[in-house]
Amino acid sequence: MSPTPTLRDVAQLAGVSIKTVSRVVNEDPEVTEATAARVRSTIEALGYRPNPLARSLRTGRDEAIGLVVETISDPFFAAVTETVEEAAREAGLFLIIASAGRTPDQERAVVLGLLHRSVCGLIVVPCWLGYARERLPIGPGGVPVVFIDRPPSGLEVDTVVVDNEGSAQRATAHLVAHGHRRIAFVGTAIERFPLRQRLSGYAAALAAAGIEFDPALVVSHARSADGDAPLLSGVLSLEDPATAVLSANAVASLDVVRHLHGCARTDVAFVSFDDFPIAESLSPPVTVARQDPALMGRTAIDLLLRRIRGDASAPQRLVLPTTFVERGSGEIAPVRVARAAPDAGRPTRRRTRAAAIPPCSTTSQR
Amino acid sequence: MSPTPTLRDVAQLAGVSIKTVSRVVNEDPEVTEATAARVRSTIEALGYRPNPLARSLRTGRDEAIGLVVETISDPFFAAVTETVEEAAREAGLFLIIASAGRTPDQERAVVLGLLHRSVCGLIVVPCWLGYARERLPIGPGGVPVVFIDRPPSGLEVDTVVVDNEGSAQRATAHLVAHGHRRIAFVGTAIERFPLRQRLSGYAAALAAAGIEFDPALVVSHARSADGDAPLLSGVLSLEDPATAVLSANAVASLDVVRHLHGCARTDVAFVSFDDFPIAESLSPPVTVARQDPALMGRTAIDLLLRRIRGDASAPQRLVLPTTFVERGSGEIAPVRVARAAPDAGRPTRRRTRAAAIPPCSTTSQR
DNA sequence: TTGTAGGCGTTATCAC
DNA sequence: GTGATAACGCCTACAA
């Protein structure tokens, strides 16, 4: 009758008390099967659905979990989200996705918004907020939380990250093994986690190979004045230019691809941290250290569900591996270049081709 | 004191009544500035934040809007979402993103879940559910809703779609103008909106040019047994093969690119419905009919906000244009092929190259 | 200008 | 087994 029927409507129509209906809804065994059946059919007839708001207000907990990411337009987190979603659905939980925005205040508002909506668990990519300082009612004693992709500094909670340092180290060592000594590191926000760890791995691999770390080979969107300008032009036009490139994430990888393809520079070796859609069909196909977003999502939600169900064991810090996929671009040998004449060592064909293509310092067409 | 302070706590500490605090929180002007200030400082001291759940339960409306998409891992909707998010934040609204899953039941559960959480507005990509039949408390008289990307069949509500038919028609006509008569249409879910409309546009353009519609040139993932097999192999190996391809969405475009690049078939013209990240730096760069996700998001949220604020004018049906971007792949002229000997007409260079590459009927490496 | 009573839809505590 | 009744935190109506 009423637009959205309530317990009262059902109770009235079934000729029982509100509480009895509530019991049936919550599958309380202390109800006669006869009345339960009658109530159930009334519920069906009225199309009654429990109001999660009222329920949460009462219990202080909703049958929902929250997922906070920096931006859902990041393909990696989109993939993570998809897995979490699937798992939440299986577990009968409503998934609320929200994104953290661009400032600590926005992120705090989002987390608090979720918390105040009484989610029973939270998966968070900590972006801008110092969770140790905030003293939010999360983690042990509060609403269960699992942090993913980045650890929240100084907080003892469950965390799932990938092996950033080790993977970057391996990728760099791979390039070194193929003869490169001038390897550029390209990223979009190098100063922050997880790119900082990838930079560490890169540096560690260089050190292990006895190659000096050259800051001139490390480029970041954050440092460049024009974010849209190809990051690579600089390092490829140094007096002693880079012969190989390691990109720090998929976004940077696309920039690298755009630039290398724009210049037809198939002589530059390239390894991408993280896979991207057409990496395998470019020429040459791009060698990648592939992250597994599904594994991250699955691991995080499994951990969270355990916590929600009461697991109070010590917080875990899980580190996921990456898969190194050799496809070609990472196995290109360096072209030896004389210091005095940067172009001297290039094969003739390249030179000819390079002369035929337009200059490469401009941004690509839009 | 209490873990999460309530109006009562604040009232007690400030020495006023609950209602007064409520007034201050809701910026009711009818409060003395003196008491208001005292209350505000108490709120600050206690770290009080209003509980949106309780508020919603009372008012029947939350300061949140819901966004339902099919899957957030679709880059187009990810971009739409980002815009909506930004706008919602500006408007002081909390955005709850949820995805519709794979069945009508799941979609219904998601929409009802949002509705029961008292969102004050909804943006929905109708995926599986027949909204006309469902009789949900949405649209005029219920919670304001704006449908995007697809119209909900038989329902008079605000809708924002792109000009699918017109854009596909233009793209097809473009290929026809460049001399093609054998144009393939490739998509992932051709039978559903909006791809069906794009197919209509394609067919209309063919009809306008006096070219017979050939079902053999229309391929869909849904029809092929192996979803991962390149869609193109078939149409390119017909007795009278396709000389041009129109892809119906970005996902299909990536498949096309993978296949054409894998076969080094730079002689096939290609226009993509919708842009994708590296379209412009492929060789040849890909000509696209570009959708504008930001425009769609902005249009939808603006419309929704107007409705939320009480605009009760007749439901609107907005159609957004696409931008046709010529980059090269769509301007390739057809290679005339003799019916009896499909390969006869190809330039010698092509033939040589084709002979050097592996056969193309297999899936690409993983 | 401020406070009091009541109820939103639910669950929890007790009696019956 | 079942049913009144009191919360949960907030807001609307009306009284002071």
PDB file of N, CA, C and O in Angstrom, chain A residues 49 51-53 56-57 62 71-73 78 81-82 85-86 89 94 96-97 99 101-102 106 116-118 254 258 261 277-278 280-281 365, chain B residues 49 51-53 56-57 62 71-73 78 81-82 85-86 89 94 96-97 99 101-102 106 114 116-118 254 258 261 277-278 280-281 365:
ATOM      1  N   ARG A  49      11.064  -4.798   1.513  1.00  0.00           N
ATOM      2  CA  ARG A  49      12.520  -4.984   1.609  1.00  0.00           C
ATOM      3  C   ARG A  49      13.001  -4.226   2.832  1.00  0.00           C
ATOM      4  O   ARG A  49      12.613  -3.075   3.028  1.00  0.00           O
ATOM      5  N   ASN A  51      14.883  -1.926   5.317  1.00  0.00           N
ATOM      6  CA  ASN A  51      15.570  -0.654   5.108  1.00  0.00           C
ATOM      7  C   ASN A  51      16.944  -0.690   5.776  1.00  0.00           C
ATOM      8  O   ASN A  51      17.045  -0.676   6.999  1.00  0.00           O
ATOM      9  N   PRO A  52      17.989  -0.738   4.936  1.00  0.00           N
ATOM     10  CA  PRO A  52      19.333  -0.859   5.517  1.00  0.00           C
ATOM     11  C   PRO A  52      19.711   0.319   6.403  1.00  0.00           C
ATOM     12  O   PRO A  52      20.489   0.163   7.333  1.00  0.00           O
ATOM     13  N   LEU A  53      19.131   1.486   6.117  1.00  0.00           N
ATOM     14  CA  LEU A  53      19.429   2.663   6.920  1.00  0.00           C
ATOM     15  C   LEU A  53      18.979   2.476   8.360  1.00  0.00           C
ATOM     16  O   LEU A  53      19.753   2.670   9.300  1.00  0.00           O
ATOM     17  N   SER A  56      20.912  -0.145  10.081  1.00  0.00           N
ATOM     18  CA  SER A  56      22.255   0.295  10.460  1.00  0.00           C
ATOM     19  C   SER A  56      22.201   1.235  11.654  1.00  0.00           C
ATOM     20  O   SER A  56      23.034   1.173  12.546  1.00  0.00           O
ATOM     21  N   LEU A  57      21.218   2.088  11.632  1.00  0.00           N
ATOM     22  CA  LEU A  57      21.079   3.047  12.722  1.00  0.00           C
ATOM     23  C   LEU A  57      20.966   2.284  14.032  1.00  0.00           C
ATOM     24  O   LEU A  57      21.530   2.658  15.053  1.00  0.00           O
ATOM     25  N   ASP A  62      26.224  -1.609   8.683  1.00  0.00           N
ATOM     26  CA  ASP A  62      25.453  -1.894   7.473  1.00  0.00           C
ATOM     27  C   ASP A  62      26.041  -3.112   6.781  1.00  0.00           C
ATOM     28  O   ASP A  62      27.197  -3.451   6.976  1.00  0.00           O
ATOM     29  N   THR A  71      41.432   7.322  -7.953  1.00  0.00           N
ATOM     30  CA  THR A  71      40.520   7.626  -9.042  1.00  0.00           C
ATOM     31  C   THR A  71      40.178   6.337  -9.743  1.00  0.00           C
ATOM     32  O   THR A  71      41.041   5.495  -9.969  1.00  0.00           O
ATOM     33  N   ILE A  72      38.926   6.162 -10.060  1.00  0.00           N
ATOM     34  CA  ILE A  72      38.529   4.910 -10.670  1.00  0.00           C
ATOM     35  C   ILE A  72      38.907   4.864 -12.137  1.00  0.00           C
ATOM     36  O   ILE A  72      38.732   3.842 -12.788  1.00  0.00           O
ATOM     37  N   SER A  73      39.427   5.988 -12.666  1.00  0.00           N
ATOM     38  CA  SER A  73      39.798   5.951 -14.078  1.00  0.00           C
ATOM     39  C   SER A  73      41.193   5.348 -14.256  1.00  0.00           C
ATOM     40  O   SER A  73      41.670   5.205 -15.370  1.00  0.00           O
ATOM     41  N   ALA A  78      40.676   0.007 -11.428  1.00  0.00           N
ATOM     42  CA  ALA A  78      39.400  -0.422 -11.993  1.00  0.00           C
ATOM     43  C   ALA A  78      39.328  -1.944 -11.978  1.00  0.00           C
ATOM     44  O   ALA A  78      38.308  -2.531 -11.622  1.00  0.00           O
ATOM     45  N   THR A  81      38.958  -3.164  -8.449  1.00  0.00           N
ATOM     46  CA  THR A  81      37.584  -2.924  -8.027  1.00  0.00           C
ATOM     47  C   THR A  81      36.638  -4.002  -8.520  1.00  0.00           C
ATOM     48  O   THR A  81      35.767  -4.471  -7.786  1.00  0.00           O
ATOM     49  N   GLU A  82      36.836  -4.378  -9.750  1.00  0.00           N
ATOM     50  CA  GLU A  82      35.951  -5.380 -10.335  1.00  0.00           C
ATOM     51  C   GLU A  82      35.985  -6.688  -9.546  1.00  0.00           C
ATOM     52  O   GLU A  82      34.950  -7.303  -9.273  1.00  0.00           O
ATOM     53  N   GLU A  85      34.307  -6.253  -6.158  1.00  0.00           N
ATOM     54  CA  GLU A  85      32.880  -6.195  -6.378  1.00  0.00           C
ATOM     55  C   GLU A  85      32.256  -7.586  -6.466  1.00  0.00           C
ATOM     56  O   GLU A  85      31.275  -7.914  -5.808  1.00  0.00           O
ATOM     57  N   GLU A  86      32.868  -8.379  -7.301  1.00  0.00           N
ATOM     58  CA  GLU A  86      32.417  -9.757  -7.491  1.00  0.00           C
ATOM     59  C   GLU A  86      32.393 -10.495  -6.149  1.00  0.00           C
ATOM     60  O   GLU A  86      31.405 -11.128  -5.785  1.00  0.00           O
ATOM     61  N   ARG A  89      29.717  -9.238  -3.751  1.00  0.00           N
ATOM     62  CA  ARG A  89      28.412  -9.733  -4.169  1.00  0.00           C
ATOM     63  C   ARG A  89      28.213 -11.164  -3.685  1.00  0.00           C
ATOM     64  O   ARG A  89      27.176 -11.490  -3.118  1.00  0.00           O
ATOM     65  N   PHE A  94      26.912  -5.226   0.011  1.00  0.00           N
ATOM     66  CA  PHE A  94      26.773  -4.143  -0.943  1.00  0.00           C
ATOM     67  C   PHE A  94      28.098  -3.395  -1.000  1.00  0.00           C
ATOM     68  O   PHE A  94      28.648  -3.042   0.035  1.00  0.00           O
ATOM     69  N   ILE A  96      30.171  -0.131  -1.845  1.00  0.00           N
ATOM     70  CA  ILE A  96      30.120   1.293  -2.127  1.00  0.00           C
ATOM     71  C   ILE A  96      31.505   1.751  -2.549  1.00  0.00           C
ATOM     72  O   ILE A  96      32.453   1.646  -1.783  1.00  0.00           O
ATOM     73  N   ILE A  97      31.597   2.203  -3.786  1.00  0.00           N
ATOM     74  CA  ILE A  97      32.882   2.669  -4.278  1.00  0.00           C
ATOM     75  C   ILE A  97      32.921   4.184  -4.160  1.00  0.00           C
ATOM     76  O   ILE A  97      31.933   4.858  -4.458  1.00  0.00           O
ATOM     77  N   SER A  99      35.788   7.708  -4.439  1.00  0.00           N
ATOM     78  CA  SER A  99      37.174   8.028  -4.719  1.00  0.00           C
ATOM     79  C   SER A  99      37.657   9.203  -3.904  1.00  0.00           C
ATOM     80  O   SER A  99      36.903  10.092  -3.529  1.00  0.00           O
ATOM     81  N   GLY A 101      39.593  11.780  -4.231  1.00  0.00           N
ATOM     82  CA  GLY A 101      39.803  13.161  -4.617  1.00  0.00           C
ATOM     83  C   GLY A 101      41.264  13.555  -4.606  1.00  0.00           C
ATOM     84  O   GLY A 101      42.137  12.699  -4.699  1.00  0.00           O
ATOM     85  N   ARG A 102      41.502  14.847  -4.461  1.00  0.00           N
ATOM     86  CA  ARG A 102      42.862  15.332  -4.669  1.00  0.00           C
ATOM     87  C   ARG A 102      43.535  15.909  -3.431  1.00  0.00           C
ATOM     88  O   ARG A 102      44.662  16.380  -3.496  1.00  0.00           O
ATOM     89  N   GLN A 106      39.571  16.018   1.291  1.00  0.00           N
ATOM     90  CA  GLN A 106      38.582  15.262   0.518  1.00  0.00           C
ATOM     91  C   GLN A 106      38.635  13.788   0.888  1.00  0.00           C
ATOM     92  O   GLN A 106      37.615  13.135   1.059  1.00  0.00           O
ATOM     93  N   HIS A 116      30.472   6.819   8.475  1.00  0.00           N
ATOM     94  CA  HIS A 116      29.215   7.281   9.032  1.00  0.00           C
ATOM     95  C   HIS A 116      28.025   6.613   8.367  1.00  0.00           C
ATOM     96  O   HIS A 116      26.913   6.679   8.865  1.00  0.00           O
ATOM     97  N   ARG A 117      28.278   6.032   7.225  1.00  0.00           N
ATOM     98  CA  ARG A 117      27.216   5.251   6.612  1.00  0.00           C
ATOM     99  C   ARG A 117      27.291   3.815   7.106  1.00  0.00           C
ATOM    100  O   ARG A 117      26.697   2.911   6.548  1.00  0.00           O
ATOM    101  N   SER A 118      28.086   3.644   8.154  1.00  0.00           N
ATOM    102  CA  SER A 118      28.129   2.369   8.873  1.00  0.00           C
ATOM    103  C   SER A 118      28.531   1.171   8.044  1.00  0.00           C
ATOM    104  O   SER A 118      27.987   0.090   8.205  1.00  0.00           O
ATOM    105  N   LEU A 254      52.301   4.631 -21.429  1.00  0.00           N
ATOM    106  CA  LEU A 254      51.617   5.137 -22.617  1.00  0.00           C
ATOM    107  C   LEU A 254      52.323   6.366 -23.163  1.00  0.00           C
ATOM    108  O   LEU A 254      52.451   6.534 -24.375  1.00  0.00           O
ATOM    109  N   ARG A 258      53.883   6.554 -26.831  1.00  0.00           N
ATOM    110  CA  ARG A 258      53.523   7.646 -27.736  1.00  0.00           C
ATOM    111  C   ARG A 258      54.777   8.321 -28.283  1.00  0.00           C
ATOM    112  O   ARG A 258      54.892   8.578 -29.479  1.00  0.00           O
ATOM    113  N   HIS A 261      57.034   5.845 -30.485  1.00  0.00           N
ATOM    114  CA  HIS A 261      56.388   5.593 -31.774  1.00  0.00           C
ATOM    115  C   HIS A 261      56.368   6.845 -32.631  1.00  0.00           C
ATOM    116  O   HIS A 261      56.554   6.792 -33.835  1.00  0.00           O
ATOM    117  N   PRO A 277      46.765  -2.524 -22.180  1.00  0.00           N
ATOM    118  CA  PRO A 277      45.985  -3.267 -23.177  1.00  0.00           C
ATOM    119  C   PRO A 277      46.688  -3.715 -24.451  1.00  0.00           C
ATOM    120  O   PRO A 277      46.574  -4.868 -24.816  1.00  0.00           O
ATOM    121  N   ILE A 278      47.382  -2.822 -25.130  1.00  0.00           N
ATOM    122  CA  ILE A 278      47.898  -3.282 -26.408  1.00  0.00           C
ATOM    123  C   ILE A 278      49.412  -3.462 -26.391  1.00  0.00           C
ATOM    124  O   ILE A 278      50.049  -3.482 -27.443  1.00  0.00           O
ATOM    125  N   GLU A 280      51.168  -5.939 -26.080  1.00  0.00           N
ATOM    126  CA  GLU A 280      51.698  -7.100 -26.792  1.00  0.00           C
ATOM    127  C   GLU A 280      51.604  -6.979 -28.311  1.00  0.00           C
ATOM    128  O   GLU A 280      52.237  -7.737 -29.030  1.00  0.00           O
ATOM    129  N   SER A 281      50.840  -6.005 -28.799  1.00  0.00           N
ATOM    130  CA  SER A 281      50.722  -5.930 -30.256  1.00  0.00           C
ATOM    131  C   SER A 281      51.404  -4.696 -30.835  1.00  0.00           C
ATOM    132  O   SER A 281      51.268  -4.394 -32.012  1.00  0.00           O
ATOM    133  N   GLN A 365      49.936  15.253 -31.879  1.00  0.00           N
ATOM    134  CA  GLN A 365      48.705  15.950 -32.266  1.00  0.00           C
ATOM    135  C   GLN A 365      47.540  15.528 -31.396  1.00  0.00           C
ATOM    136  O   GLN A 365      47.540  14.482 -30.815  1.00  0.00           O
TER     137      GLN A 365
ATOM    138  N   ARG B  49      30.462  14.843  14.089  1.00  0.00           N
ATOM    139  CA  ARG B  49      30.038  14.888  12.690  1.00  0.00           C
ATOM    140  C   ARG B  49      28.644  14.317  12.617  1.00  0.00           C
ATOM    141  O   ARG B  49      28.370  13.267  13.199  1.00  0.00           O
ATOM    142  N   ASN B  51      25.453  12.279  11.713  1.00  0.00           N
ATOM    143  CA  ASN B  51      25.305  10.931  11.210  1.00  0.00           C
ATOM    144  C   ASN B  51      24.325  10.924  10.041  1.00  0.00           C
ATOM    145  O   ASN B  51      23.129  11.096  10.218  1.00  0.00           O
ATOM    146  N   PRO B  52      24.851  10.739   8.827  1.00  0.00           N
ATOM    147  CA  PRO B  52      23.975  10.823   7.653  1.00  0.00           C
ATOM    148  C   PRO B  52      22.872   9.767   7.665  1.00  0.00           C
ATOM    149  O   PRO B  52      21.806   9.973   7.102  1.00  0.00           O
ATOM    150  N   LEU B  53      23.160   8.652   8.324  1.00  0.00           N
ATOM    151  CA  LEU B  53      22.159   7.584   8.389  1.00  0.00           C
ATOM    152  C   LEU B  53      20.911   8.039   9.131  1.00  0.00           C
ATOM    153  O   LEU B  53      19.790   7.926   8.648  1.00  0.00           O
ATOM    154  N   SER B  56      19.103  10.698   7.290  1.00  0.00           N
ATOM    155  CA  SER B  56      18.340  10.183   6.160  1.00  0.00           C
ATOM    156  C   SER B  56      17.090   9.464   6.617  1.00  0.00           C
ATOM    157  O   SER B  56      16.030   9.564   6.010  1.00  0.00           O
ATOM    158  N   LEU B  57      17.251   8.710   7.674  1.00  0.00           N
ATOM    159  CA  LEU B  57      16.110   7.956   8.183  1.00  0.00           C
ATOM    160  C   LEU B  57      14.971   8.914   8.493  1.00  0.00           C
ATOM    161  O   LEU B  57      13.809   8.634   8.243  1.00  0.00           O
ATOM    162  N   ASP B  62      19.236  11.280   1.652  1.00  0.00           N
ATOM    163  CA  ASP B  62      20.626  11.457   2.057  1.00  0.00           C
ATOM    164  C   ASP B  62      21.282  12.487   1.153  1.00  0.00           C
ATOM    165  O   ASP B  62      20.827  12.728   0.049  1.00  0.00           O
ATOM    166  N   THR B  71      30.093  -1.756 -15.647  1.00  0.00           N
ATOM    167  CA  THR B  71      31.339  -2.119 -14.981  1.00  0.00           C
ATOM    168  C   THR B  71      32.262  -0.916 -15.009  1.00  0.00           C
ATOM    169  O   THR B  71      32.352  -0.216 -16.015  1.00  0.00           O
ATOM    170  N   ILE B  72      32.900  -0.646 -13.909  1.00  0.00           N
ATOM    171  CA  ILE B  72      33.744   0.546 -13.854  1.00  0.00           C
ATOM    172  C   ILE B  72      35.053   0.330 -14.597  1.00  0.00           C
ATOM    173  O   ILE B  72      35.838   1.254 -14.750  1.00  0.00           O
ATOM    174  N   SER B  73      35.303  -0.898 -15.052  1.00  0.00           N
ATOM    175  CA  SER B  73      36.558  -1.116 -15.769  1.00  0.00           C
ATOM    176  C   SER B  73      36.437  -0.715 -17.238  1.00  0.00           C
ATOM    177  O   SER B  73      37.393  -0.788 -17.987  1.00  0.00           O
ATOM    178  N   ALA B  78      34.464   5.014 -16.856  1.00  0.00           N
ATOM    179  CA  ALA B  78      35.389   5.498 -15.836  1.00  0.00           C
ATOM    180  C   ALA B  78      35.570   7.003 -15.986  1.00  0.00           C
ATOM    181  O   ALA B  78      35.574   7.753 -15.008  1.00  0.00           O
ATOM    182  N   THR B  81      32.418   8.780 -14.935  1.00  0.00           N
ATOM    183  CA  THR B  81      32.351   8.758 -13.482  1.00  0.00           C
ATOM    184  C   THR B  81      33.197   9.850 -12.849  1.00  0.00           C
ATOM    185  O   THR B  81      32.771  10.516 -11.909  1.00  0.00           O
ATOM    186  N   GLU B  82      34.377  10.014 -13.408  1.00  0.00           N
ATOM    187  CA  GLU B  82      35.281  11.011 -12.849  1.00  0.00           C
ATOM    188  C   GLU B  82      34.658  12.405 -12.883  1.00  0.00           C
ATOM    189  O   GLU B  82      34.735  13.165 -11.923  1.00  0.00           O
ATOM    190  N   GLU B  85      31.819  12.666 -10.371  1.00  0.00           N
ATOM    191  CA  GLU B  85      32.393  12.750  -9.053  1.00  0.00           C
ATOM    192  C   GLU B  85      32.799  14.168  -8.695  1.00  0.00           C
ATOM    193  O   GLU B  85      32.472  14.689  -7.636  1.00  0.00           O
ATOM    194  N   GLU B  86      33.522  14.753  -9.608  1.00  0.00           N
ATOM    195  CA  GLU B  86      33.991  16.124  -9.424  1.00  0.00           C
ATOM    196  C   GLU B  86      32.797  17.051  -9.174  1.00  0.00           C
ATOM    197  O   GLU B  86      32.790  17.838  -8.235  1.00  0.00           O
ATOM    198  N   ARG B  89      31.075  16.483  -5.832  1.00  0.00           N
ATOM    199  CA  ARG B  89      31.871  17.054  -4.751  1.00  0.00           C
ATOM    200  C   ARG B  89      31.629  18.550  -4.645  1.00  0.00           C
ATOM    201  O   ARG B  89      31.403  19.080  -3.565  1.00  0.00           O
ATOM    202  N   PHE B  94      27.757  13.452  -1.645  1.00  0.00           N
ATOM    203  CA  PHE B  94      28.592  12.258  -1.583  1.00  0.00           C
ATOM    204  C   PHE B  94      28.198  11.366  -2.751  1.00  0.00           C
ATOM    205  O   PHE B  94      27.018  11.115  -2.965  1.00  0.00           O
ATOM    206  N   ILE B  96      28.081   7.792  -4.454  1.00  0.00           N
ATOM    207  CA  ILE B  96      28.211   6.352  -4.254  1.00  0.00           C
ATOM    208  C   ILE B  96      28.194   5.681  -5.617  1.00  0.00           C
ATOM    209  O   ILE B  96      27.220   5.784  -6.359  1.00  0.00           O
ATOM    210  N   ILE B  97      29.293   5.037  -5.947  1.00  0.00           N
ATOM    211  CA  ILE B  97      29.374   4.354  -7.221  1.00  0.00           C
ATOM    212  C   ILE B  97      29.072   2.879  -6.995  1.00  0.00           C
ATOM    213  O   ILE B  97      29.533   2.288  -6.028  1.00  0.00           O
ATOM    214  N   SER B  99      28.178  -0.957  -9.302  1.00  0.00           N
ATOM    215  CA  SER B  99      28.052  -1.477 -10.652  1.00  0.00           C
ATOM    216  C   SER B  99      27.014  -2.574 -10.735  1.00  0.00           C
ATOM    217  O   SER B  99      26.743  -3.292  -9.781  1.00  0.00           O
ATOM    218  N   GLY B 101      26.511  -5.354 -12.273  1.00  0.00           N
ATOM    219  CA  GLY B 101      26.672  -6.801 -12.360  1.00  0.00           C
ATOM    220  C   GLY B 101      26.234  -7.352 -13.696  1.00  0.00           C
ATOM    221  O   GLY B 101      26.188  -6.630 -14.694  1.00  0.00           O
ATOM    222  N   ARG B 102      25.891  -8.627 -13.711  1.00  0.00           N
ATOM    223  CA  ARG B 102      25.676  -9.301 -14.982  1.00  0.00           C
ATOM    224  C   ARG B 102      24.242  -9.760 -15.233  1.00  0.00           C
ATOM    225  O   ARG B 102      23.953 -10.352 -16.262  1.00  0.00           O
ATOM    226  N   GLN B 106      20.768  -8.687 -10.247  1.00  0.00           N
ATOM    227  CA  GLN B 106      21.852  -7.950  -9.609  1.00  0.00           C
ATOM    228  C   GLN B 106      21.654  -6.452  -9.786  1.00  0.00           C
ATOM    229  O   GLN B 106      21.835  -5.674  -8.853  1.00  0.00           O
ATOM    230  N   LEU B 114      20.718   1.284  -3.448  1.00  0.00           N
ATOM    231  CA  LEU B 114      20.974   2.726  -3.477  1.00  0.00           C
ATOM    232  C   LEU B 114      19.736   3.487  -3.004  1.00  0.00           C
ATOM    233  O   LEU B 114      19.822   4.391  -2.175  1.00  0.00           O
ATOM    234  N   HIS B 116      17.309   2.474  -1.166  1.00  0.00           N
ATOM    235  CA  HIS B 116      17.052   2.250   0.255  1.00  0.00           C
ATOM    236  C   HIS B 116      18.069   2.942   1.133  1.00  0.00           C
ATOM    237  O   HIS B 116      17.885   3.082   2.330  1.00  0.00           O
ATOM    238  N   ARG B 117      19.175   3.329   0.522  1.00  0.00           N
ATOM    239  CA  ARG B 117      20.132   4.127   1.278  1.00  0.00           C
ATOM    240  C   ARG B 117      19.811   5.607   1.095  1.00  0.00           C
ATOM    241  O   ARG B 117      20.615   6.469   1.395  1.00  0.00           O
ATOM    242  N   SER B 118      18.630   5.838   0.568  1.00  0.00           N
ATOM    243  CA  SER B 118      18.082   7.196   0.506  1.00  0.00           C
ATOM    244  C   SER B 118      18.907   8.198  -0.278  1.00  0.00           C
ATOM    245  O   SER B 118      19.034   9.347   0.130  1.00  0.00           O
ATOM    246  N   LEU B 254      40.448  -2.233 -29.815  1.00  0.00           N
ATOM    247  CA  LEU B 254      41.711  -2.825 -29.383  1.00  0.00           C
ATOM    248  C   LEU B 254      41.908  -4.193 -30.027  1.00  0.00           C
ATOM    249  O   LEU B 254      43.014  -4.553 -30.428  1.00  0.00           O
ATOM    250  N   ARG B 258      44.987  -5.065 -32.397  1.00  0.00           N
ATOM    251  CA  ARG B 258      45.820  -6.227 -32.122  1.00  0.00           C
ATOM    252  C   ARG B 258      45.940  -7.107 -33.355  1.00  0.00           C
ATOM    253  O   ARG B 258      47.020  -7.547 -33.725  1.00  0.00           O
ATOM    254  N   HIS B 261      47.743  -5.225 -36.417  1.00  0.00           N
ATOM    255  CA  HIS B 261      49.169  -5.088 -36.152  1.00  0.00           C
ATOM    256  C   HIS B 261      49.853  -6.439 -36.176  1.00  0.00           C
ATOM    257  O   HIS B 261      50.968  -6.571 -36.666  1.00  0.00           O
ATOM    258  N   PRO B 277      43.411   5.290 -25.719  1.00  0.00           N
ATOM    259  CA  PRO B 277      44.640   5.969 -25.309  1.00  0.00           C
ATOM    260  C   PRO B 277      45.727   6.156 -26.359  1.00  0.00           C
ATOM    261  O   PRO B 277      46.225   7.257 -26.506  1.00  0.00           O
ATOM    262  N   ILE B 278      46.120   5.111 -27.081  1.00  0.00           N
ATOM    263  CA  ILE B 278      47.258   5.327 -27.962  1.00  0.00           C
ATOM    264  C   ILE B 278      46.863   5.347 -29.426  1.00  0.00           C
ATOM    265  O   ILE B 278      47.708   5.154 -30.307  1.00  0.00           O
ATOM    266  N   GLU B 280      46.375   7.637 -31.402  1.00  0.00           N
ATOM    267  CA  GLU B 280      47.055   8.617 -32.239  1.00  0.00           C
ATOM    268  C   GLU B 280      48.518   8.288 -32.510  1.00  0.00           C
ATOM    269  O   GLU B 280      49.126   8.866 -33.397  1.00  0.00           O
ATOM    270  N   SER B 281      49.084   7.346 -31.737  1.00  0.00           N
ATOM    271  CA  SER B 281      50.497   7.079 -31.972  1.00  0.00           C
ATOM    272  C   SER B 281      50.736   5.709 -32.592  1.00  0.00           C
ATOM    273  O   SER B 281      51.867   5.255 -32.687  1.00  0.00           O
ATOM    274  N   GLN B 365      49.974 -13.808 -28.622  1.00  0.00           N
ATOM    275  CA  GLN B 365      50.593 -14.411 -27.432  1.00  0.00           C
ATOM    276  C   GLN B 365      50.116 -13.714 -26.171  1.00  0.00           C
ATOM    277  O   GLN B 365      49.675 -12.582 -26.206  1.00  0.00           O
TER     278      GLN B 365
END
